Structure formats: structure tokens, C-alpha cells
Short mmCIF file of C-alpha atoms in Angstrom, two decimals:
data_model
loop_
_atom_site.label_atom_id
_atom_site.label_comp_id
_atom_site.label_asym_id
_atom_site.label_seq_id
_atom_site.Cartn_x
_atom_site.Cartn_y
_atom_site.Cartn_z
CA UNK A 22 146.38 82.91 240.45
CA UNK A 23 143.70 85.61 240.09
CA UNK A 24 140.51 85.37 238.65
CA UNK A 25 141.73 87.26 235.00
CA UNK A 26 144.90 85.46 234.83
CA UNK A 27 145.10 82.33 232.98
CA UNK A 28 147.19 79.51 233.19
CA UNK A 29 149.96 80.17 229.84
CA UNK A 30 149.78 83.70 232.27
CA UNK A 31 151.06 81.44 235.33
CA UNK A 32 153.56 79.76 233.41
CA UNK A 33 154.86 82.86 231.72
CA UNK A 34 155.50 84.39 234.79
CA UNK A 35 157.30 80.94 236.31
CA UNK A 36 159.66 81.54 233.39
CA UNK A 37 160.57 85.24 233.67
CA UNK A 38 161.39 84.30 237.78
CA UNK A 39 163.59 81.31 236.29
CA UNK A 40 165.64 83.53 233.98
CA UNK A 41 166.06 86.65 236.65
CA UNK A 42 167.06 84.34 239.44
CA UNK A 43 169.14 81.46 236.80
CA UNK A 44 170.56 84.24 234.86
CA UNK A 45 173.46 85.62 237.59
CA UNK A 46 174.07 82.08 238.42
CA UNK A 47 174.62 81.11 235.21
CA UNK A 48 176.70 84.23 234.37
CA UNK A 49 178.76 83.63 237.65
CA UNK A 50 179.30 80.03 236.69
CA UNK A 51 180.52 80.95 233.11
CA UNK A 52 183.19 83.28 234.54
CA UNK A 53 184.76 80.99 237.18
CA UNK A 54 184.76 78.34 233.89
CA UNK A 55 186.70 80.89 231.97
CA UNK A 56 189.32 81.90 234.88
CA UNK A 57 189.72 77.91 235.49
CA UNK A 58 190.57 77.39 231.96
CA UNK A 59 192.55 80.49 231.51
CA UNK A 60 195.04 79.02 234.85
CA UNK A 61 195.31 75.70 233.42
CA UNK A 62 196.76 76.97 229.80
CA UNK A 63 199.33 79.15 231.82
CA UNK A 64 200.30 75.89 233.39
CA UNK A 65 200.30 74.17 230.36
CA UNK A 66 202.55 77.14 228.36
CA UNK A 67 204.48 77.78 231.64
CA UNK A 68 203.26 81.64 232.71
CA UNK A 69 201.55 80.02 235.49
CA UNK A 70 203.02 78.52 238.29
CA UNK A 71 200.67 77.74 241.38
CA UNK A 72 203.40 77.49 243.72
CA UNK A 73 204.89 80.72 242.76
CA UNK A 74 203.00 83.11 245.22
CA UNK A 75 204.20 86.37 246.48
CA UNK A 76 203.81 87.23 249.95
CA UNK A 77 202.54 90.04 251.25
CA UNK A 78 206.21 90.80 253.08
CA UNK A 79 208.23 90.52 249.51
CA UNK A 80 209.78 93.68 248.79
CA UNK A 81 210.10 94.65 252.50
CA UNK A 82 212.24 95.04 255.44
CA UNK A 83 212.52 91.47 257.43
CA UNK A 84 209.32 92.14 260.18
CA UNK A 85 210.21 92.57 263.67
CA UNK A 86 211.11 89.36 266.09
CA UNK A 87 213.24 87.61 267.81
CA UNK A 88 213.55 83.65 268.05
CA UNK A 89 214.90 81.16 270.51
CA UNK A 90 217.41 78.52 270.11
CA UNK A 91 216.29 75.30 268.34
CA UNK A 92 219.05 72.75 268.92
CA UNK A 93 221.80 71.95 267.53
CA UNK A 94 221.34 75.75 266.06
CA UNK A 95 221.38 79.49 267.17
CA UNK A 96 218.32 81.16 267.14
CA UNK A 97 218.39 84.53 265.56
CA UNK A 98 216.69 87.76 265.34
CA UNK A 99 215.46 91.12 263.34
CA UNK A 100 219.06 92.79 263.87
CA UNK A 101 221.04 89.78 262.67
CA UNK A 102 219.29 89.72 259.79
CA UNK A 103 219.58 93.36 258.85
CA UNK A 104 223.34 92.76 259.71
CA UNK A 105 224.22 90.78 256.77
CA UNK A 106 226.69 91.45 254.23
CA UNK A 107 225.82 88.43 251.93
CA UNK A 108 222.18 87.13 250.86
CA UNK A 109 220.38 84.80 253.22
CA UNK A 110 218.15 81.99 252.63
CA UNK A 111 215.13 81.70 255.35
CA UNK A 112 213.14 78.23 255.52
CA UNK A 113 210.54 77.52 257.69
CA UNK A 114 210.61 74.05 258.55
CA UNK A 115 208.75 71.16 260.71
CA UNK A 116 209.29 67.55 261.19
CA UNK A 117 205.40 66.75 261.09
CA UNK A 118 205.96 68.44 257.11
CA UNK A 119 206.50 65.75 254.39
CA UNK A 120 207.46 68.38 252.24
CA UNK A 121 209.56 69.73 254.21
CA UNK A 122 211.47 66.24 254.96
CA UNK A 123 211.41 65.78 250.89
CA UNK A 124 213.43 69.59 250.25
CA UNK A 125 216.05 68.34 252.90
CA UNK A 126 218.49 67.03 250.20
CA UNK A 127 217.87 69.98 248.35
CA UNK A 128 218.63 72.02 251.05
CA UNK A 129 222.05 70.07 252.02
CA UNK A 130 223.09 70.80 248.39
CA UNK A 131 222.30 74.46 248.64
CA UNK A 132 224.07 75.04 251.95
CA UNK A 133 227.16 74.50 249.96
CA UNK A 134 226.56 77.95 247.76
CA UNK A 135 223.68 79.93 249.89
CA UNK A 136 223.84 80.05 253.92
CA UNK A 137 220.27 78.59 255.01
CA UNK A 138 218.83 79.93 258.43
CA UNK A 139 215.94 77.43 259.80
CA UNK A 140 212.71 78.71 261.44
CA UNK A 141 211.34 75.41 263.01
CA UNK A 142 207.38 76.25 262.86
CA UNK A 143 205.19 75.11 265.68
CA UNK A 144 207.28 72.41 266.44
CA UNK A 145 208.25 70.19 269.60
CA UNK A 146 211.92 71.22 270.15
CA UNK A 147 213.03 67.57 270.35
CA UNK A 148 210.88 66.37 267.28
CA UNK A 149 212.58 69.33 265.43
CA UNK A 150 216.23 68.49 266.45
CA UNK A 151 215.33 64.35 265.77
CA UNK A 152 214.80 65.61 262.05
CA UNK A 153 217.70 67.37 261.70
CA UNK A 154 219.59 64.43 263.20
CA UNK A 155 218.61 61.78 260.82
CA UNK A 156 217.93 63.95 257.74
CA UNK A 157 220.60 66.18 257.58
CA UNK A 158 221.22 69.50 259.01
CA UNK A 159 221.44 72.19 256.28
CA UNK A 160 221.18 75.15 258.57
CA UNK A 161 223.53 77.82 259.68
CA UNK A 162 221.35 78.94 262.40
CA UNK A 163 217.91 77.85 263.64
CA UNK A 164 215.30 79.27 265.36
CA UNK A 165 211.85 77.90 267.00
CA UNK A 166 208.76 79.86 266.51
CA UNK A 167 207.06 77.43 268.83
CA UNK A 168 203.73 79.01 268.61
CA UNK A 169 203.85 80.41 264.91
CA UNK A 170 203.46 84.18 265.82
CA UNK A 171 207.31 84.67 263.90
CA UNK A 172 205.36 83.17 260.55
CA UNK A 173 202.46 85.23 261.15
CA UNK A 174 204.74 88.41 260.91
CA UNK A 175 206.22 86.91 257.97
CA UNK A 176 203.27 85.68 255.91
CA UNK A 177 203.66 82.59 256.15
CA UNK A 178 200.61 80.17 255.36
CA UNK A 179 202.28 76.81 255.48
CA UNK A 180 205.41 74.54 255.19
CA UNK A 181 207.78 75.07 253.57
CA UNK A 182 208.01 78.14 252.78
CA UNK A 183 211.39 80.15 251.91
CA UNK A 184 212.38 83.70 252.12
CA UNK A 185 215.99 85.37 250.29
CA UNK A 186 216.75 88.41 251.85
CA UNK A 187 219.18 90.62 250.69
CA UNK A 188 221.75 92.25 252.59
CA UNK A 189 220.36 94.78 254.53
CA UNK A 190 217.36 92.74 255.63
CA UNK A 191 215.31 92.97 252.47
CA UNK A 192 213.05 89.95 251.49
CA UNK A 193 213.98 90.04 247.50
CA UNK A 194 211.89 86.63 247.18
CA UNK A 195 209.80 84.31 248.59
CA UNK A 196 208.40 80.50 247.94
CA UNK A 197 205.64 78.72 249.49
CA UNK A 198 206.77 75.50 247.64
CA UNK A 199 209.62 72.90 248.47
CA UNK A 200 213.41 73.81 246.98
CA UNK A 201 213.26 70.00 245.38
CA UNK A 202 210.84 71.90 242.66
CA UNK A 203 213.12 73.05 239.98
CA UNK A 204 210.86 75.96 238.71
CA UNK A 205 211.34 77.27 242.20
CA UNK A 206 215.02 76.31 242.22
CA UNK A 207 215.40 78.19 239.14
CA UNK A 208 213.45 80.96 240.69
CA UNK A 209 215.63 81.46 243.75
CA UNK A 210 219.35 81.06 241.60
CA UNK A 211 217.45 84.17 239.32
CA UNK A 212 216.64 86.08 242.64
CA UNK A 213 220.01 85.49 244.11
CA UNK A 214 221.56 86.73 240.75
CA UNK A 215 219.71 90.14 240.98
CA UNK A 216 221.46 90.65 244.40
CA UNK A 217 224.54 89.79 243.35
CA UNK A 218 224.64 86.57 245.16
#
């Protein structure tokens, strides 16, 4: 404090640094309130759904790769895929998921309408193939992407996560929830209707 400033001075100034440096912080703190609120009422009315994220890939040709077998399956590739004739359903799976172990029925009952192709995701072969043994094996074809580059490629951030692709190879829709969800089992019978599946 100098000599010709007083202490209502002092405090004055304490104030104004309060409000410049408070101000953002309170500003920043209002908006994330309003974005959190505005999320929870689309739950609440339904035109939010957290597990209904796009990936990056959506809309795209199936990326480039090529996977081994994963027993008792067929592993599979980039050509196969832009082979079909008929829509495809790709899950990546893994026998350490608990989701993943919880969409198996789901996944048995689908089979019966939608052919399934597995992508077991950093995975022990054996652990893998024990999973499908006692739960159930929905797939057509399987695949291990022992080291999780495939899912990479594909945008995947976790399991489950499912993938339709149209024939031709294009991924018409994606899910990074489990199929036992029926918002994202209504989601995928929608998607497979507007490819004529």
C-alpha cells in the first residue's frame, strides 16, 4: 500500500481482482450447469440417448484389415466384407466384458434374423473360445484382433460395440452399447430397415 492510498482504497482494489479473476469461473461454471441440465431433460423426454454415439467410421467404407481365426470361427477380412450381398452385423466382443457376456442372449436371438460376425478384442484366444462355449455362440464368423489395432481402425472405444454394414461394405450404423438395450435394439431393426434388411 502506498503512502496516498488508504485502506477502503486496498479493499476496493481486492474486490475488482475478485470479480475479474471469479467472473470467467463463474461464467464457465454456469454454462457446464446449463449443458448438464439441458442432457438430462433429453433423457428424460427421450431425444437423448448417451449410448447412442456415432463413430467417426459411420457412413464409410469398412477400414482396411484383415483378422485371424478365433476358434470355433473364421476370421475374416476387408474383402469379405465388401463382398456381401445381405447386411452384416459386426460385434466386438471379450470374455473379460460383463456387458458383453450380458448381450449374449440377445445376440443368440438375433442370429436367427441378422448374420453376426465376432471381433474378439484383445483377448486370450482360449478365454475367448471358453465364452463362446458356455454362453452361446451367436457368430457366423469370428475374428481376433489380439492387440486391438482392427478396433482402432474402426473407432472403437470399448466393449461392446456393434457395427451394420450394408452390402457393399458400408457401416450404415453403429452402437457402443450392449444389443440387450432396447433403444439400441430398436435402433439397429430401424437401420436394418433402411437397407432393406
Amino acid at each position: 500500500m502506498s503512502s496516498e492510498q488508504t485502506p477502503a482504497d486496498c479493499q476496493n482494489a481486492v474486490t475488482r481482482r475478485r470479480i475479474l479473476f471469479g467472473g470467467p469461473l463463474l461464467i464457465g461454471a454456469g454454462l457446464c450447469g446449463a449443458a448438464f441440465w439441458k442432457m438430462l431433460s433429453g433423457m428424460q423426454t427421450g431425444s437423448f440417448n448417451p449410448h447412442d454415439i456415432n463413430a467417426p467410421v459411420t457412413g464409410r467404407p469398412v477400414p482396411d484389415f484383415k483378422l485371424p481365426d478365433q476358434t470355433p470361427g473364421t476370421g475374416f477380412a476387408t474383402a469379405d466384407l465388401k463382398a456381401l450381398t445381405r447386411p452384416v452385423l459386426i460385434n466386438f466382443f471379450a470374455s473379460w466384458c460383463i456387458p458383453c457376456i450380458a448381450e449374449m442372449e440377445a445376440l443368440l436371438a438375433l442370429q436367427k434374423q441378422l448374420p453376426i460376425w465376432g471381433i474378439a478384442y484383445k483377448d486370450k484366444p482360449e478365454n475367448a473360445a471358453g465364452l463362446l462355449k458356455h454362453a452361446g455362440n451367436p457368430y457366423a464368423r469370428i475374428g481376433s484382433d489380439r492387440d486391438g489395432r482392427v478396433a482402432i481402425d474402426w473407432g472403437v472405444s470399448g466393449v461392446p460395440e456393434s457395427f451394420l454394414i450394408a452390402p457393399g461394405g458400408m457401416i450404415v450404423w453403429h452402437s457402443a452399447a450392449g444389443l440387450d438395450s432396447p433403444e439400441v435394439s430398436d435402433g439397429l431393426k430401424n437401420a436394418l430397415k433402411a437397407v432393406g434388411g
